[in-house]
Coordinates of C-alpha atoms (C1' of nucleotides) in Angstrom, one line a residue:
Chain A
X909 CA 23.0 -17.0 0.7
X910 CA 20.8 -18.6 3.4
X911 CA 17.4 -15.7 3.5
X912 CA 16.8 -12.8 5.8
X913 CA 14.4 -10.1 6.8
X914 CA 16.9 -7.8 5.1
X915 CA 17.2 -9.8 2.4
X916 CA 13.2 -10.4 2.0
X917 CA 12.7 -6.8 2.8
X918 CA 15.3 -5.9 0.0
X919 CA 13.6 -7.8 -2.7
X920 CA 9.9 -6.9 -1.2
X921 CA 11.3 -3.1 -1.9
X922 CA 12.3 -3.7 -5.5
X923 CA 8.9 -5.6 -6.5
X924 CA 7.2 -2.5 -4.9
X925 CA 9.2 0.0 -6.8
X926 CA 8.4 -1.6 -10.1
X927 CA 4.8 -3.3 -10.1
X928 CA 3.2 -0.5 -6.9
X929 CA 1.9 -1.8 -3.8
X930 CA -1.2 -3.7 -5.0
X931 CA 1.2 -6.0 -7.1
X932 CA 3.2 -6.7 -4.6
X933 CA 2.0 -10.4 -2.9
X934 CA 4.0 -12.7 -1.0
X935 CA 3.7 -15.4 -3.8
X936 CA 5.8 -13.0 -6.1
X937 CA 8.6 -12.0 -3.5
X938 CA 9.3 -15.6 -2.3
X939 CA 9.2 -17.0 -6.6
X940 CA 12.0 -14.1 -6.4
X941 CA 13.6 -15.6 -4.0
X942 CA 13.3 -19.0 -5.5
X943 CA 11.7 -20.5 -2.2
X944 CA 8.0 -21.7 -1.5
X945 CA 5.9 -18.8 -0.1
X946 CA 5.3 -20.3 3.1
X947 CA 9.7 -19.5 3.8
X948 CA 8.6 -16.0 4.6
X949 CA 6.6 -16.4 7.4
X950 CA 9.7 -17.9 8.7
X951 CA 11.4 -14.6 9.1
X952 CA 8.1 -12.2 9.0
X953 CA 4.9 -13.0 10.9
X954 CA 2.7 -10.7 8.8
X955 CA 2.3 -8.9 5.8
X956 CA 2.2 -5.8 8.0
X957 CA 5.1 -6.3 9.6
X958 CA 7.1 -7.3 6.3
X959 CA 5.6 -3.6 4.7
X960 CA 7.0 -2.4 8.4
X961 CA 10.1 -3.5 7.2
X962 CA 10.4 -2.1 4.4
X963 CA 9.2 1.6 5.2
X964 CA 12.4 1.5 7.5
X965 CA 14.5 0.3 5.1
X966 CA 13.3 3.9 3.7
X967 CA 13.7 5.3 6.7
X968 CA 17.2 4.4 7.0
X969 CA 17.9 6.4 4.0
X970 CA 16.3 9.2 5.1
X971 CA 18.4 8.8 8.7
X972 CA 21.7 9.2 6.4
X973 CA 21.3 13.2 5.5
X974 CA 22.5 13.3 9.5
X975 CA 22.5 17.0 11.1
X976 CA 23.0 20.1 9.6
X977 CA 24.5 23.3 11.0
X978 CA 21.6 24.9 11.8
X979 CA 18.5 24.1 13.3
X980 CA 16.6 24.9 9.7
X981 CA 19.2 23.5 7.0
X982 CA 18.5 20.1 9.4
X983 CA 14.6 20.7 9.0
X984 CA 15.3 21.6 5.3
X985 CA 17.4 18.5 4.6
X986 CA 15.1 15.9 6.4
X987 CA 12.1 16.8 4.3
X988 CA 14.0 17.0 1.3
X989 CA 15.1 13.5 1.6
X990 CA 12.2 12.3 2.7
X991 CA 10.2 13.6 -0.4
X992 CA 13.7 12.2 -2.6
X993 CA 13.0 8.7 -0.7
X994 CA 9.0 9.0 -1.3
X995 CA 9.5 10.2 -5.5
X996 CA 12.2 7.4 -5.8
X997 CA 9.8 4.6 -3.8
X998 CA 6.2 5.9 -4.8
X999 CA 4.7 2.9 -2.5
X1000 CA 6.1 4.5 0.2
X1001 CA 3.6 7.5 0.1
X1002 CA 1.1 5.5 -0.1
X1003 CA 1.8 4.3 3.7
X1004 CA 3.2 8.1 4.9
X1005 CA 0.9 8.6 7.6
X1006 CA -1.3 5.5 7.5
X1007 CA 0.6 3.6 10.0
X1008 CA 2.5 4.3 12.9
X1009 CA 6.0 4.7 11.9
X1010 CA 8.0 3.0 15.1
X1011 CA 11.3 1.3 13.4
X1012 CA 14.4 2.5 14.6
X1013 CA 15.0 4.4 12.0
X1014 CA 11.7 6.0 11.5
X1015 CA 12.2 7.1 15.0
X1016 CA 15.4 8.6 14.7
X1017 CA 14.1 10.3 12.0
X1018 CA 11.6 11.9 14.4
X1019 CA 14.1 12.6 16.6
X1020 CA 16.5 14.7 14.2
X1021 CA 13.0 16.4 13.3
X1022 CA 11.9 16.9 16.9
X1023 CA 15.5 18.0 18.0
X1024 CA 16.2 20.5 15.1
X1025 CA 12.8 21.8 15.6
X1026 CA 13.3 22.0 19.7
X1027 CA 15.4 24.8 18.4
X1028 CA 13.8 27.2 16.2
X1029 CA 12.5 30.4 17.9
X1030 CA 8.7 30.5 18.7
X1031 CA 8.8 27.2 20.0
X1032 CA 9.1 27.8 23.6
X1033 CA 7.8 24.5 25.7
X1034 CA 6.9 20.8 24.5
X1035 CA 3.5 21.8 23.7
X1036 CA 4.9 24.0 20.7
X1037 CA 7.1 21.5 20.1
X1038 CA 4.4 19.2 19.7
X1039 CA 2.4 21.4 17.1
X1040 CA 4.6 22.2 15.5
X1041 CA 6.4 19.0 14.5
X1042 CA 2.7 18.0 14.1
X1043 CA 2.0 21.2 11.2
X1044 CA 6.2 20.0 9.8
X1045 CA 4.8 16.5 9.3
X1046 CA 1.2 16.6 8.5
X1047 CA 2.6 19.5 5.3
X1048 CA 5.3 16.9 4.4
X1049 CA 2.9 13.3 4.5
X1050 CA 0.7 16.0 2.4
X1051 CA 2.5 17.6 -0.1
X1052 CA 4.2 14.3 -1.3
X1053 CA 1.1 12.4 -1.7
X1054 CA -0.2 14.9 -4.0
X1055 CA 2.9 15.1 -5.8
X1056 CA 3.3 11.4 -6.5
X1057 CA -0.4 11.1 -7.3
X1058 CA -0.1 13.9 -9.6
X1059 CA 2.8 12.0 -10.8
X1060 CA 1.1 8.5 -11.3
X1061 CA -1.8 10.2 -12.9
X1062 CA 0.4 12.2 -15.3
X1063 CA 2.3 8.9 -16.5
X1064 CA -1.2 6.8 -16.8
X1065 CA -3.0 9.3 -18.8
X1066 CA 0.5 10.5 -20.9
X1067 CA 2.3 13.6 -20.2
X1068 CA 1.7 15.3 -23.3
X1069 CA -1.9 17.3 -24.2
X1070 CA -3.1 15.3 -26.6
X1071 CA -3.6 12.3 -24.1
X1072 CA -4.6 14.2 -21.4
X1073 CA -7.2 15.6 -23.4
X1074 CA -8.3 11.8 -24.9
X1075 CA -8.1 10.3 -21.3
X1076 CA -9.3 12.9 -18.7
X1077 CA -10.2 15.7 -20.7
X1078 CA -13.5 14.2 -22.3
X1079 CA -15.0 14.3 -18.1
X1080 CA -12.8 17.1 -16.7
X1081 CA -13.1 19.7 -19.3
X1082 CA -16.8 19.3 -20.0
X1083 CA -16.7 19.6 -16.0
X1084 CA -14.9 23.1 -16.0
X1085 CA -17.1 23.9 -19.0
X1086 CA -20.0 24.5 -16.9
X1087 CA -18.9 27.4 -15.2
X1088 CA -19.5 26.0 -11.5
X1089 CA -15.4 25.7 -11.0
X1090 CA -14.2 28.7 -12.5
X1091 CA -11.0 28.7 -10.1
X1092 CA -10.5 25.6 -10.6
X1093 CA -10.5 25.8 -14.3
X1094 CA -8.0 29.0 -14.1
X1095 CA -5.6 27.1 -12.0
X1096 CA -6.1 24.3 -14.6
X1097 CA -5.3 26.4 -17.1
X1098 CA -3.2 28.8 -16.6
X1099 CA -0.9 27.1 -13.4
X1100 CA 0.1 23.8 -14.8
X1101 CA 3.9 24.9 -15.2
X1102 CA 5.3 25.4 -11.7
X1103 CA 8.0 23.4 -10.7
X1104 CA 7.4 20.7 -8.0
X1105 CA 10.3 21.0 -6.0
X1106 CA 10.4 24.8 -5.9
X1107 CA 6.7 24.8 -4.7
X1108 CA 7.7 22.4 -1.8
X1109 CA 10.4 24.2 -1.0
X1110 CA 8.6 27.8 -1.3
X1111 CA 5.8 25.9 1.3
X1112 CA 8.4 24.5 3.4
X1113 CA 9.6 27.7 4.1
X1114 CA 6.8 29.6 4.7
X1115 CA 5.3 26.7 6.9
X1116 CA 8.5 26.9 9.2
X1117 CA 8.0 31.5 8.6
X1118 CA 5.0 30.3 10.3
X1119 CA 6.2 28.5 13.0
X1120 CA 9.0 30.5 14.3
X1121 CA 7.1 34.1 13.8
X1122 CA 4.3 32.8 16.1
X1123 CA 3.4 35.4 18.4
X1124 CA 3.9 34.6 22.3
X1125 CA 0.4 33.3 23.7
Chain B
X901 CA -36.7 -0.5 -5.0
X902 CA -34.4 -1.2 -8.2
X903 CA -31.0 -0.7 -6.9
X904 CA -28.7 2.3 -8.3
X905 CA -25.5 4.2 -7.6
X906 CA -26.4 5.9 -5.1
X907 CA -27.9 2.8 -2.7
X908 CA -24.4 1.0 -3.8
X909 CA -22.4 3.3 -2.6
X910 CA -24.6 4.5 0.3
X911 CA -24.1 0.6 1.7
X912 CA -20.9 0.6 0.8
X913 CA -19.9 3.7 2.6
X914 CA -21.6 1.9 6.0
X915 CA -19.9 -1.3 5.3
X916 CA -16.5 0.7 5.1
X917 CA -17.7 2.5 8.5
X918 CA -17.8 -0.4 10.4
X919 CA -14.9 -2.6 9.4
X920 CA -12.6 -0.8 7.2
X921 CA -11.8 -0.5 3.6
X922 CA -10.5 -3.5 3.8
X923 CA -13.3 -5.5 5.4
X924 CA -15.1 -4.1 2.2
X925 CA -15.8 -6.4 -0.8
X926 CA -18.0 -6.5 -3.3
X927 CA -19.5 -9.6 -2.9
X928 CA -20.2 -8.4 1.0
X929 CA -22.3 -5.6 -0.1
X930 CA -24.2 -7.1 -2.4
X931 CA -24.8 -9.6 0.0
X932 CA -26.3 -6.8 1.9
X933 CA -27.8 -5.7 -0.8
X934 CA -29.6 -9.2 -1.1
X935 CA -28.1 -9.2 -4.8
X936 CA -25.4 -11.5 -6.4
X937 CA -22.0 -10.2 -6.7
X938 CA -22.0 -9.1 -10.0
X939 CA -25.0 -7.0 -10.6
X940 CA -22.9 -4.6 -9.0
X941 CA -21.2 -4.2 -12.5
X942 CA -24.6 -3.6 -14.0
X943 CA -23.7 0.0 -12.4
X944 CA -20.0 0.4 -11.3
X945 CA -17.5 -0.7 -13.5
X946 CA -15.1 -1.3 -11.1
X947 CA -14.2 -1.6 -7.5
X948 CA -12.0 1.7 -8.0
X949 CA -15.2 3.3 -9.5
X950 CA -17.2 2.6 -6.3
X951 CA -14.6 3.8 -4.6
X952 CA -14.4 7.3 -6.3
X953 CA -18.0 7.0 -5.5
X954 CA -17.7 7.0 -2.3
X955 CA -15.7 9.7 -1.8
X956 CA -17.4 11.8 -3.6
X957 CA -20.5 11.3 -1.4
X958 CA -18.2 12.0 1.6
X959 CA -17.2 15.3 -0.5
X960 CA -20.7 16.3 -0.8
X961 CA -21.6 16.5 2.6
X962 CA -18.4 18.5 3.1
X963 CA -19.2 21.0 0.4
X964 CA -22.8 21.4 2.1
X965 CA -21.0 24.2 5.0
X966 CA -21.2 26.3 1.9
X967 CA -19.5 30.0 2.0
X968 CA -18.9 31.7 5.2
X969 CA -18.7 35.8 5.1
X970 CA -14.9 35.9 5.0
X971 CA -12.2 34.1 2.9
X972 CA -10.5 32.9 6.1
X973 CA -14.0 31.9 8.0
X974 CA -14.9 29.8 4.1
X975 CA -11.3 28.2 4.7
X976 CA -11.9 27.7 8.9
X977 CA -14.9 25.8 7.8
X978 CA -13.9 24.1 4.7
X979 CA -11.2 22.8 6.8
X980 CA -13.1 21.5 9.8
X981 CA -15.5 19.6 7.7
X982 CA -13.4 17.6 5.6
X983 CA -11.6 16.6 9.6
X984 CA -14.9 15.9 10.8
X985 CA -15.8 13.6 7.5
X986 CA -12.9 11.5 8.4
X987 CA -13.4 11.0 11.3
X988 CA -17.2 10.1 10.9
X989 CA -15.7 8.0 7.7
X990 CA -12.1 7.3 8.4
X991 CA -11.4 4.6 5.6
X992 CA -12.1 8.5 4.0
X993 CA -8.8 9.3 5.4
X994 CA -6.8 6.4 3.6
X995 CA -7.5 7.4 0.6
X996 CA -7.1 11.3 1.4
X997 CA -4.2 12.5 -1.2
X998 CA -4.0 8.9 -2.7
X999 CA -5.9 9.8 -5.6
X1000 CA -7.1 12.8 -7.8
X1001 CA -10.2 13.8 -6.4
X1002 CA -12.8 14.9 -9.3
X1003 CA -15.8 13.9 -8.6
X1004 CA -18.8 17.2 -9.2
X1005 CA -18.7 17.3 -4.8
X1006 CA -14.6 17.0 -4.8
X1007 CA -14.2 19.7 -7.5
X1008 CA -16.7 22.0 -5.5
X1009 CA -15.1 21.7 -2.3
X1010 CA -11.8 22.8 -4.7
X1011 CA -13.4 25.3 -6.0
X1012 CA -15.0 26.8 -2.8
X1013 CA -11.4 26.7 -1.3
X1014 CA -9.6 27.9 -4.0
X1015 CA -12.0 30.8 -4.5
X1016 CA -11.5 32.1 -0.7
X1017 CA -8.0 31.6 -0.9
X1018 CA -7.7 33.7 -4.0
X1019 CA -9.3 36.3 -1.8
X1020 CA -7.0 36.2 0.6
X1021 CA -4.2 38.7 1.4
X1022 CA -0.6 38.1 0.1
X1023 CA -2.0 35.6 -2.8
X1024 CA -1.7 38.0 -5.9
X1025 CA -1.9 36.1 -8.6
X1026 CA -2.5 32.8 -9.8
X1027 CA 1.1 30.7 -9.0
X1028 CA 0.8 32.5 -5.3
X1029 CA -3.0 30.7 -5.3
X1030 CA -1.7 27.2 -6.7
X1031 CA 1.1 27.4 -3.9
X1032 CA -1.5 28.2 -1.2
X1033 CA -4.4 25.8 -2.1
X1034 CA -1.2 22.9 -2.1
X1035 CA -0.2 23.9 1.2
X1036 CA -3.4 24.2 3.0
X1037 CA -4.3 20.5 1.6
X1038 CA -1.4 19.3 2.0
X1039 CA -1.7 20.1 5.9
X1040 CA -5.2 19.2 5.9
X1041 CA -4.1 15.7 4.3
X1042 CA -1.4 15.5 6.3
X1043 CA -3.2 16.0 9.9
X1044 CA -6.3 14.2 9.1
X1045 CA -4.6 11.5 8.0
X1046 CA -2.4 11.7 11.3
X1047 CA -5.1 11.9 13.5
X1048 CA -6.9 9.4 12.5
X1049 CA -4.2 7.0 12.6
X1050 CA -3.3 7.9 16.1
X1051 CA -7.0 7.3 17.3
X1052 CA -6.9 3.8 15.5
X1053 CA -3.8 2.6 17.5
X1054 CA -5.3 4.3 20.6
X1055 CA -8.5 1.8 20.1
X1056 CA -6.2 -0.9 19.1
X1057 CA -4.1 -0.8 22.1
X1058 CA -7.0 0.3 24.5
X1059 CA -7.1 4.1 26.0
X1060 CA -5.7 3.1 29.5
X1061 CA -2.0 3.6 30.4
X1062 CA -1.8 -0.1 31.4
X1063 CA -3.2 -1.2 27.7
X1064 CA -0.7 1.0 26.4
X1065 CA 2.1 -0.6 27.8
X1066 CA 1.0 -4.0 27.4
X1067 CA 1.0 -4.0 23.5
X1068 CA 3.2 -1.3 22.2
X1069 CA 5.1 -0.6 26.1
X1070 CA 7.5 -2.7 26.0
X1071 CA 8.7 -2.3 22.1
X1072 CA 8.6 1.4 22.9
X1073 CA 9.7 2.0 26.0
X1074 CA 12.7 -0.4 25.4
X1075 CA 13.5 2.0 22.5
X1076 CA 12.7 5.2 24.2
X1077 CA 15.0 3.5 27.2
X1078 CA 18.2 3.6 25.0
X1079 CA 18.6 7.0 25.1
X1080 CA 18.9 7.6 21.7
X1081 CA 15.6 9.3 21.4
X1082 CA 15.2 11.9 24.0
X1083 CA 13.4 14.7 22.0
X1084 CA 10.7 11.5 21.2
X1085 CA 10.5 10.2 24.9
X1086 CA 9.9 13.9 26.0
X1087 CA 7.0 14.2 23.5
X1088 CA 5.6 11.1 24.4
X1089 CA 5.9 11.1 28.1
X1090 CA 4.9 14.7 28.9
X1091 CA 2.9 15.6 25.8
X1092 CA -0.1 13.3 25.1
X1093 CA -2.5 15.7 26.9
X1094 CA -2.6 18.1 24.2
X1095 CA -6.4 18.2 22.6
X1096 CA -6.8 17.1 19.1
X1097 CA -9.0 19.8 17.3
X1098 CA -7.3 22.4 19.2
X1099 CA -4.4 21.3 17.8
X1100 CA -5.4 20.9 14.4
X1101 CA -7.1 24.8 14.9
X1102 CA -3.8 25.9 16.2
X1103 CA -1.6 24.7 13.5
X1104 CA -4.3 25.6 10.7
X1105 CA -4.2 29.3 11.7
X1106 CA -0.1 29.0 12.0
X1107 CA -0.2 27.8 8.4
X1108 CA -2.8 30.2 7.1
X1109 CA -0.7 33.3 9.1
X1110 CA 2.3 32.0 7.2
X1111 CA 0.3 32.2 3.8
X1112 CA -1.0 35.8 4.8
X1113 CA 2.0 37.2 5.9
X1114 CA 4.3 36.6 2.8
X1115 CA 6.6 38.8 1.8
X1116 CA 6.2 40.1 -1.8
X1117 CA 9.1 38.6 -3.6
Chain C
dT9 C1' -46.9 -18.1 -32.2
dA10 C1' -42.0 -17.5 -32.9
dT11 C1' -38.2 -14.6 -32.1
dT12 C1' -35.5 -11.4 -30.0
dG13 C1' -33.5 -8.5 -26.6
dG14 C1' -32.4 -7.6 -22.2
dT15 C1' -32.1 -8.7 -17.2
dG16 C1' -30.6 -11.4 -13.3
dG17 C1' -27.9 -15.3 -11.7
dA18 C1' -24.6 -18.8 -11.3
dT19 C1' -20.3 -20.6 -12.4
dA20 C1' -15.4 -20.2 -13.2
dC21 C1' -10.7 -18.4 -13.1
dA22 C1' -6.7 -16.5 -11.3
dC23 C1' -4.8 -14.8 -7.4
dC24 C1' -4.3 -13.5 -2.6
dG25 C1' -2.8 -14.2 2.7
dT26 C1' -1.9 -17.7 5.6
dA27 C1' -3.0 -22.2 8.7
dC28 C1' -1.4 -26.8 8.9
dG29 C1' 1.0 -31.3 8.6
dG30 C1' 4.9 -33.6 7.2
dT31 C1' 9.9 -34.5 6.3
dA32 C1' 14.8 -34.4 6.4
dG33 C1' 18.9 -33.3 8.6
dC34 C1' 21.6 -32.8 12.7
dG35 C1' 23.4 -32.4 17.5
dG36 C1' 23.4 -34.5 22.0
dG37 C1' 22.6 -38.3 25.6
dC38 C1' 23.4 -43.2 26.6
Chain D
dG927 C1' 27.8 -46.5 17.7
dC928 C1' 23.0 -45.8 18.1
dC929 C1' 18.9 -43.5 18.8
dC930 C1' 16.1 -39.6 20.1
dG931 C1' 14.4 -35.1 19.9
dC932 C1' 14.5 -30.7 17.9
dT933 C1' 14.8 -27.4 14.4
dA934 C1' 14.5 -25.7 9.7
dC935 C1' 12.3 -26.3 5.7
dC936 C1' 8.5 -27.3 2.4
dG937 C1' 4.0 -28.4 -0.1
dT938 C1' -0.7 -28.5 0.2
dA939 C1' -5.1 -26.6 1.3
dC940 C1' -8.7 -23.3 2.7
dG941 C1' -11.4 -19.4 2.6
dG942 C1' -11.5 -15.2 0.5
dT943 C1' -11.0 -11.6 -3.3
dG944 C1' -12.1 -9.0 -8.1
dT945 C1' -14.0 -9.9 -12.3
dA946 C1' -15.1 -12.5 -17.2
dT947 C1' -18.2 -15.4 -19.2
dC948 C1' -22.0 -18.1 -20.1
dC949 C1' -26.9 -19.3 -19.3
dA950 C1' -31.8 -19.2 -18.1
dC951 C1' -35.8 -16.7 -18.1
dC952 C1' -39.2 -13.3 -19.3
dA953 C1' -41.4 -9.5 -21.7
dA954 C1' -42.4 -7.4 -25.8
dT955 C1' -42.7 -7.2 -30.7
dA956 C1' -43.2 -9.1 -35.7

DNA sequence: TATTGGTGGATACACCGTACGGTAGCGGGC
DNA sequence: GCCCGCTACCGTACGGTGTATCCACCAATA
């Protein structure tokens, strides 16, 4: 089992999963590996490229939903699997829109986006299709950074009240306390419940309403 | 002049200007500082603190455009600042949806959004206003985060067409040559001309139309 | 004057990415 | 058959990082 990039990339991807980003170091995958660290350079001339790798590795997965009947269940699916891939491989938020994403499979990725969206009604020339795959992505790369960061924060402080409230709550609370936030505090409050996937797929949808019921300019 | 917070982060923050958040180390500002490294803890108790420091100064200057007449000009502006931090700031932009954001500035610039949106038509009660506030951020995130990273490869690679295809060309235009990417190569080729904030106002009002315009469910 | 408390500094540790020099094995030319 | 050159591999070393710990000094108090 002589080494490769997929190989290296493979384990790189596991470390990340388990110990985040930060603990990932070359050190650790090449021990992994059971070879000196210096092997990887070898088959990867940078960090950067090695993370490249690895983000489309993820990409690839995405790739696999294909196309769907309709211009929207293909828009529908995509971001779907890209916030699956993103809540199963939390580093990879971390990197959503932080780097050019050029791999073959990030590309065809944009492609199946671009395409499907090349489709909807309201966008009429490459200029639309150029907002609006920008307004598709930028809500997408959004919405799944805050959900893994709400997810990260929820497991480091403990899901249940009682830890929130020993952890967070001592600053946060006697913050709402004040008065100066009282939206904030409501929503807080009272909105902790909805579920995450329904409210990305309720602001999906009324992103691409948005899109397609664009009047003609 | 007895060091504090505020000079630590306020060197900081230029430090993380001119060579990135990851040209940024402790023992660099307190270099600057004319201080050993670790006096730094006398007042931070972390690297992470500093950082939430940071941003929080960033936040401030965004929460300084105040309230507009209207819920939608509050948003307009709320929206255009925090674009304009990051790009005055744009290590700002990496950490953009990477971590909660409380800090007293963060929480007001939450607040001062959140209140307009709840004024806003077609958000009736509090799980339409959690909704809307994560898509609007989630777009902002999103686009800043976008743009920014597009203007840092632009500067890598150099402006000029023949820059262009120098470093990234021939990667790229190999890929776009295939064929398998035609939707891509048609954005690329014909649709770089399109300006930035007009883009980002374009898409902003798309999103905020599609939050309006909801039908009661 | 002796003691104590706090303040600033230096040193040290574990770890990081990666540049560099060396070595061992192997295929090809004479 | 012998030797040479080349390639694949590897260990060591350097400069840097965040941070814990210990130490020297100095002011104020008993």
């Amino acid at each position: 089992m002589p080494l490769s990039r997929e190989k290296i990339a493979a384990t790189a991807i596991r470390l990340a999963d388990e110990h985040g980003l930060d603990g990932l170091s070359l050190r650790k995958i090449a021990k992994e590996l059971g070879v000196g660290p210096m092997r990887l350079y070898d088959y990867v001339i940078n960090k950067s490229e090695l993370l490249d790798l690895m983000v489309d590795v993820v990409y690839a997965r995405i790739a696999e939903v294909g196309q769907r009947s309709g211009w929207r269940d293909t828009v529908l699916a995509i971001a779907h699997a890209t916030r699956d891939a993103a809540l199963d491989h939390e580093w990879f938020s971390d990197v959503l829109g932080g780097r050019p994403h050029l791999g073959p499979h990030a590309l065809a990725v944009g492609e199946a986006t671009a395409a499907a969206l090349s489709a909807a009604p309201g966008v009429r020339d490459i200029d639309d299709l150029q907002r609006a795959v920008g307004a598709l992505n930028a809500f997408i790369v959004g919405s799944v950074r805050r959900e893994v960061t709400e997810r990260r924060t929820a497991r480091a402080t403990g899901t249940d009240e009682a830890a929130f409230q020993a952890s967070l709550g001592p600053y946060l609370t006697r913050m709402l306390k004040t008065g100066r936030y009282p939206t904030v505090a409501r929503l807080v409050i009272d909105g902790a419940h909805l579920n995450a996937e329904e409210t990305f797929n309720h602001n999906l949808t009324t992103i691409l309403d948005g899109i397609t019921s664009r009047p003609a300019t």
